[in-house]
Tab-separated table of C-alpha atoms in Angstrom:
chain	number	residue	atom	x	y	z
A	1	TYR	CA	11.017	-0.705	5.286
A	2	ILE	CA	7.296	-1.490	5.041
A	3	ALA	CA	6.280	2.041	5.970
A	4	GLU	CA	8.593	3.652	3.420
A	5	THR	CA	7.803	1.252	0.578
A	6	TYR	CA	4.020	1.389	0.875
A	7	LYS	CA	3.737	4.813	2.550
A	8	LEU	CA	1.794	3.434	5.507
A	9	SER	CA	0.819	5.397	8.563
A	10	MET	CA	2.128	4.262	11.917
A	11	ASN	CA	-1.297	2.798	12.789
A	12	MET	CA	-1.469	0.748	9.596
A	13	ARG	CA	2.139	-0.372	9.971
A	14	PHE	CA	1.564	-1.707	13.476
A	15	LEU	CA	-1.707	-3.354	12.465
A	16	LEU	CA	0.057	-5.117	9.597
A	17	ILE	CA	2.980	-6.189	11.775
A	18	SER	CA	0.660	-7.505	14.490
A	19	ILE	CA	-1.288	-9.621	11.991
A	20	ILE	CA	1.862	-10.967	10.308
A	21	SER	CA	3.529	-11.869	13.601
A	22	TYR	CA	0.288	-13.452	14.885
A	23	LEU	CA	-0.021	-15.622	11.767
A	24	LEU	CA	3.626	-16.683	11.949
A	25	ILE	CA	3.421	-17.666	15.616
A	26	ILE	CA	0.169	-19.630	15.386
A	27	SER	CA	1.336	-21.345	12.184
A	28	PHE	CA	4.622	-22.350	13.783
A	29	ASN	CA	2.909	-23.644	16.923
A	30	LYS	CA	0.275	-25.595	15.001
A	31	TYR	CA	2.728	-27.051	12.455
A	32	ASN	CA	5.232	-28.149	15.123
A	33	GLN	CA	2.482	-29.367	17.462
A	34	VAL	CA	3.883	-27.313	20.299
A	35	TYR	CA	0.664	-27.761	22.304
A	36	ASN	CA	-1.576	-30.772	22.684
A	37	PHE	CA	-4.898	-28.902	22.424
A	38	THR	CA	-8.388	-30.032	21.580
A	39	ASN	CA	-10.222	-28.175	18.796
A	40	LYS	CA	-11.958	-25.968	21.374
A	41	GLU	CA	-8.645	-25.152	23.039
A	42	TRP	CA	-7.082	-24.269	19.656
A	43	ILE	CA	-9.924	-21.837	18.953
A	44	GLN	CA	-9.451	-20.241	22.385
A	45	TYR	CA	-5.702	-20.081	21.727
A	46	TYR	CA	-6.205	-18.392	18.329
A	47	ILE	CA	-8.577	-15.782	19.751
A	48	GLY	CA	-6.417	-15.149	22.814
A	49	MET	CA	-3.241	-14.752	20.779
A	50	LEU	CA	-4.966	-12.393	18.343
A	51	VAL	CA	-6.139	-10.188	21.210
A	52	VAL	CA	-2.685	-10.219	22.802
A	53	TYR	CA	-0.865	-9.347	19.565
A	54	LEU	CA	-3.306	-6.618	18.567
A	55	PHE	CA	-3.142	-5.095	22.050
A	56	THR	CA	0.639	-5.341	22.308
A	57	TRP	CA	1.453	-3.871	18.894
A	58	ASN	CA	-1.386	-1.366	18.531
A	59	ILE	CA	-1.573	-0.035	22.069
A	60	ILE	CA	1.687	-0.614	23.929
A	61	ILE	CA	4.301	-0.485	21.169
A	62	TYR	CA	2.392	2.240	19.320
A	63	GLN	CA	2.454	4.449	22.440
A	64	ILE	CA	6.147	3.786	23.027
A	65	GLU	CA	7.008	4.621	19.410
A	66	LYS	CA	4.823	7.737	19.494
A	67	ARG	CA	6.498	9.054	22.640
A	68	ILE	CA	10.038	8.309	21.429
A	69	SER	CA	9.597	9.886	17.984
């Protein structure tokens, strides 16, 4: 839907999805106090999750989608 509506390339689509899903997950975890982290641990968590989501969506899922299409 996003790709068709805004005419996004596959790279831009996956970048957008990775950022949206990252923001939703960290917001949910912070709001619901899922973890009992210190401020330093929250910063490490934010950076780690961003790296994981960007890698997962823009490398792994991108390659799978590219090979299937």
